[in-house]
PDB file of C-alpha atoms in Angstrom:
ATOM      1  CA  UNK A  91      -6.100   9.445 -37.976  1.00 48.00           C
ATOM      2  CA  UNK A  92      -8.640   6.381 -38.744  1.00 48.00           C
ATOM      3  CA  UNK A  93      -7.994   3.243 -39.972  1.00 49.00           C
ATOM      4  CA  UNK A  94      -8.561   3.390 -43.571  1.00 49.00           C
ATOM      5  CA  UNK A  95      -7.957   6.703 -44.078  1.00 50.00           C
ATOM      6  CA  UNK A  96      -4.745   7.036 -45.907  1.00 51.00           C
ATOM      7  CA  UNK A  97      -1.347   6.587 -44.921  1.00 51.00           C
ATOM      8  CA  UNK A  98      -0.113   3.277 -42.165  1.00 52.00           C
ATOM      9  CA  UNK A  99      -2.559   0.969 -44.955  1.00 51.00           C
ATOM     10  CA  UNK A 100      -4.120  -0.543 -41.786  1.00 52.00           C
ATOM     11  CA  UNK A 101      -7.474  -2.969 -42.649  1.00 55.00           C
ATOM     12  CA  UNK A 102      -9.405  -1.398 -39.866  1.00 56.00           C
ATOM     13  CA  UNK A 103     -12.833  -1.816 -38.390  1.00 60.00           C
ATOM     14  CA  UNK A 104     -15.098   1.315 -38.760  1.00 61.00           C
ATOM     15  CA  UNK A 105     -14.471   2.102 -34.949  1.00 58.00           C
ATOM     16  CA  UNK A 106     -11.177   1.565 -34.645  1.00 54.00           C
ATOM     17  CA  UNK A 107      -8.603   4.504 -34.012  1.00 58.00           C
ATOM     18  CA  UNK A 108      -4.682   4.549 -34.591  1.00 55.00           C
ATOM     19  CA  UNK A 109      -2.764   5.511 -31.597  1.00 53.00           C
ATOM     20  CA  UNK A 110       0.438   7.489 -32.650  1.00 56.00           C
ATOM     21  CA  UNK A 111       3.691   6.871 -30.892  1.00 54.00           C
ATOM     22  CA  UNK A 112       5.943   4.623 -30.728  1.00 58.00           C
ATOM     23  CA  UNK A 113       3.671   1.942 -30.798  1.00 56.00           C
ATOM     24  CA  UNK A 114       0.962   2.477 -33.277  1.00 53.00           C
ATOM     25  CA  UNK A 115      -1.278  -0.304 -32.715  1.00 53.00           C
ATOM     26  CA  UNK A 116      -4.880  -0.565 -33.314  1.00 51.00           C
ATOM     27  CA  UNK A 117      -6.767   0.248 -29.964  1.00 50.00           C
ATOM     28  CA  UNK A 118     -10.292  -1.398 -30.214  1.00 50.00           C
ATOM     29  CA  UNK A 119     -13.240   1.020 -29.087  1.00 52.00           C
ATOM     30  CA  UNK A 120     -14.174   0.640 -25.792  1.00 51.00           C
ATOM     31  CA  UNK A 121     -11.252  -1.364 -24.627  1.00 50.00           C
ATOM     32  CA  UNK A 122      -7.665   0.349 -23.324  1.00 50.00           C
ATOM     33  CA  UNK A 123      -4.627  -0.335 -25.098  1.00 52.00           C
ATOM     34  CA  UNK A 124      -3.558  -1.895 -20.884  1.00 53.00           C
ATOM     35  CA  UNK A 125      -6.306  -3.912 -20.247  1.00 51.00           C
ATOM     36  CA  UNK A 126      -5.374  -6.743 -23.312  1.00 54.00           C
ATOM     37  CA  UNK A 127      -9.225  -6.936 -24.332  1.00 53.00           C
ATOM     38  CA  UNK A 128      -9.771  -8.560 -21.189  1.00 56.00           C
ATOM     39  CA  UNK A 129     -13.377  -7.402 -19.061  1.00 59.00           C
ATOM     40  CA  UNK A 130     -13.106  -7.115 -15.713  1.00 59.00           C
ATOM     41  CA  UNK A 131      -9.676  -5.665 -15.636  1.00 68.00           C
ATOM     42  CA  UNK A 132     -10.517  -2.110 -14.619  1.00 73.00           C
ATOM     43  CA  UNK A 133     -12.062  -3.235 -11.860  1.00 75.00           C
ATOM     44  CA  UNK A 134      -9.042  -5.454 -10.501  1.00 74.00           C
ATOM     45  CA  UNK A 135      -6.949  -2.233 -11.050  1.00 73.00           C
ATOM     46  CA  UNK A 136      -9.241  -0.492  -8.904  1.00 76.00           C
ATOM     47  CA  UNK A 137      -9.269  -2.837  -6.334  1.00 78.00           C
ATOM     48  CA  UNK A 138      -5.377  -3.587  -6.333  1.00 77.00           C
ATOM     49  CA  UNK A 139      -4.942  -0.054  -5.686  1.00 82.00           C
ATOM     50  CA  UNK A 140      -7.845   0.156  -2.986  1.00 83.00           C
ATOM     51  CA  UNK A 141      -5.887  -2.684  -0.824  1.00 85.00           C
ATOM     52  CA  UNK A 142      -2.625  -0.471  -1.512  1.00 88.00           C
ATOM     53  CA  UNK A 143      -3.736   2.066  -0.193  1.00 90.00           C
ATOM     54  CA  UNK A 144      -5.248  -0.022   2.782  1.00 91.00           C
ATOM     55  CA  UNK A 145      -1.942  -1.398   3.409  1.00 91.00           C
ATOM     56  CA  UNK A 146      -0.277   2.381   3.227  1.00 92.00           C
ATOM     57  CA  UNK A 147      -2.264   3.560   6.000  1.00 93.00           C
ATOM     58  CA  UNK A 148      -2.049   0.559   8.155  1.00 94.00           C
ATOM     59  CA  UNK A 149       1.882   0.707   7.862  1.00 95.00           C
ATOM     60  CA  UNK A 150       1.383   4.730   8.653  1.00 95.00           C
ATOM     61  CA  UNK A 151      -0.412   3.657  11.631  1.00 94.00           C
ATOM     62  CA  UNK A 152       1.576   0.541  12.819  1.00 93.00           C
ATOM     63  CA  UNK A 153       4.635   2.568  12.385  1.00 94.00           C
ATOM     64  CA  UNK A 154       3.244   5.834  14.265  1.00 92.00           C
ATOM     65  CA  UNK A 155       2.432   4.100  17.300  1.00 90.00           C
ATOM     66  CA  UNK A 156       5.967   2.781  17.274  1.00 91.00           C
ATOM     67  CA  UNK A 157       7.431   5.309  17.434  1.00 90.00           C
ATOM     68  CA  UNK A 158       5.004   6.600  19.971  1.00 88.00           C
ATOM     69  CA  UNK A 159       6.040   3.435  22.207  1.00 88.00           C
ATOM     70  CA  UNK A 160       9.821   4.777  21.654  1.00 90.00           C
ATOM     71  CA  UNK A 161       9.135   7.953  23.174  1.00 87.00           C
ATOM     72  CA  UNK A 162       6.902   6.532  26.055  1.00 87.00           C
ATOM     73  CA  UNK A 163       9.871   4.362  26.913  1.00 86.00           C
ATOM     74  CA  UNK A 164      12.781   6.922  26.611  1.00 88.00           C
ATOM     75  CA  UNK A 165      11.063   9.482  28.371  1.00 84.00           C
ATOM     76  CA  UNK A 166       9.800   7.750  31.396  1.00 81.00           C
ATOM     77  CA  UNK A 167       6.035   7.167  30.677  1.00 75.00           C
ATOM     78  CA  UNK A 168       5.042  11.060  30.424  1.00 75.00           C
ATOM     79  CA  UNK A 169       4.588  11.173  26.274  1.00 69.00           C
ATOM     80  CA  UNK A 170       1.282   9.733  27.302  1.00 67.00           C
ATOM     81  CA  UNK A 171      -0.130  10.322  23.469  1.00 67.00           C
ATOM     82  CA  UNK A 172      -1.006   6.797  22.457  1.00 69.00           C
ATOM     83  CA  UNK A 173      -2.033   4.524  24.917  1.00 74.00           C
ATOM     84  CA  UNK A 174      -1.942   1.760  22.758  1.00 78.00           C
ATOM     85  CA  UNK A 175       1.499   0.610  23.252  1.00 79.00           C
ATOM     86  CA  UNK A 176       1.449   0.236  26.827  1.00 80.00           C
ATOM     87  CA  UNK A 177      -1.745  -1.725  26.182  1.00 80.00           C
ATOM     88  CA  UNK A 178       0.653  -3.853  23.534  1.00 77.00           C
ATOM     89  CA  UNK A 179       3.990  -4.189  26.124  1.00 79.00           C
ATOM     90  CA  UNK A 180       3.002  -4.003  29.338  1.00 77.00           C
ATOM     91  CA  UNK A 181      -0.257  -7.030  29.545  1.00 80.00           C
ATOM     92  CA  UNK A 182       2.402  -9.199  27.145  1.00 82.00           C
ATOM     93  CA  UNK A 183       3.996 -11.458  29.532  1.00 84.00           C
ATOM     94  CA  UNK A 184       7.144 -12.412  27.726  1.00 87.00           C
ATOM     95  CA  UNK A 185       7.514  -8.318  27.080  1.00 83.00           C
ATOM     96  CA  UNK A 186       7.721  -7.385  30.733  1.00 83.00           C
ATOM     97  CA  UNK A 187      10.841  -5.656  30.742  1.00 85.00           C
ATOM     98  CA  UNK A 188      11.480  -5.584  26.808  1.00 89.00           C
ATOM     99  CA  UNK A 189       8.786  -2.851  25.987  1.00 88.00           C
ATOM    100  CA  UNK A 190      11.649  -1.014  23.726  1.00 90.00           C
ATOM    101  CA  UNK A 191      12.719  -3.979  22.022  1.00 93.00           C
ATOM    102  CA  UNK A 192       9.200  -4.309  21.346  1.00 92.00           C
ATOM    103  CA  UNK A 193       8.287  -0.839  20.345  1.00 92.00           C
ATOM    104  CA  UNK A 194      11.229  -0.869  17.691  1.00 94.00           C
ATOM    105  CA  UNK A 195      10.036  -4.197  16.199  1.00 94.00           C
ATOM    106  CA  UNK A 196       6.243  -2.530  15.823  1.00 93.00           C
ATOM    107  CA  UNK A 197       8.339   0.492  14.604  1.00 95.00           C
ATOM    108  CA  UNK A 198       9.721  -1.546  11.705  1.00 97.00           C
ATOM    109  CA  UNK A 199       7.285  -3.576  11.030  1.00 96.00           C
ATOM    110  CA  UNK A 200       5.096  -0.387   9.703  1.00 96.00           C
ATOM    111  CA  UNK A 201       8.071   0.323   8.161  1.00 95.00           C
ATOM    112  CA  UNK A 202       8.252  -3.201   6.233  1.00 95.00           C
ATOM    113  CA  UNK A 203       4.264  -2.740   5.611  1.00 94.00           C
ATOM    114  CA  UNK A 204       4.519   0.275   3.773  1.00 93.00           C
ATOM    115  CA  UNK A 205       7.182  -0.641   1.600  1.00 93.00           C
ATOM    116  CA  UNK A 206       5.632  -4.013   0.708  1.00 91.00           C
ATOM    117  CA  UNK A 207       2.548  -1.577  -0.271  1.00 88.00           C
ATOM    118  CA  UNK A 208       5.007   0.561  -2.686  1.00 86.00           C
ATOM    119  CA  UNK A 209       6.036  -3.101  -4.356  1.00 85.00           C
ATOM    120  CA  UNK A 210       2.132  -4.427  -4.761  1.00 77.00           C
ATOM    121  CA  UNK A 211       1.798  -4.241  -8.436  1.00 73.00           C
ATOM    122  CA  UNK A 212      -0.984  -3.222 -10.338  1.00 62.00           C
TER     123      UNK A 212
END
């Protein structure tokens, strides 16, 4: 239904459109009922959920080769699938002889990344 056109007695512009629901406000043309009738605001959406998903993956990653270095250590260096961790525990000088400790704490910390992703909001 448009504004001015019977029932609801809104004072409408030509362009404008009722929204029915439970809110029936007046949604200007052009502009979404989320964005406030600010500009611009589509694009900070866009990239909000760009760097969310950046920080998804990066978690996905920093947790994988965690749990990776887990392996390595409990099974005596022959899960040989990411060399990454041994590049991570074993040239780290204050690791020598921690390289679990250390893999768990990369473990977790993709773990922490990729919730604090989930709680970015938009």
């Amino acid at each position: 239904m448009y504004a001015g056109e019977g029932g609801g007695g809104g004072a409408g512009r030509p362009g404008d459109t009722k929204v029915a629901g439970p809110d029936t406000s007046v949604v200007r043309e052009g502009r979404g009922p989320d964005t406030g009738g600010r500009r611009g605001t589509g694009r900070r959406l866009a990239m909000i959920d760009g760097m969310k998903r950046i920080l998804e993956v990066t978690g996905f990653l920093v947790m994988v080769i965690g749990v990776c270095g887990i392996l390595r250590e409990l099974t005596g260096g022959w899960f040989k699938l990411m060399g990454v961790t041994r590049l991570l525990t074993d040239h780290v000088w204050f690791l020598e002889g921690r390289e679990l400790y250390a893999n768990i704490v990369i473990a977790a910390l993709g773990l922490v990344i990729m919730v604090v992703s989930d709680r970015v909001k938009a």
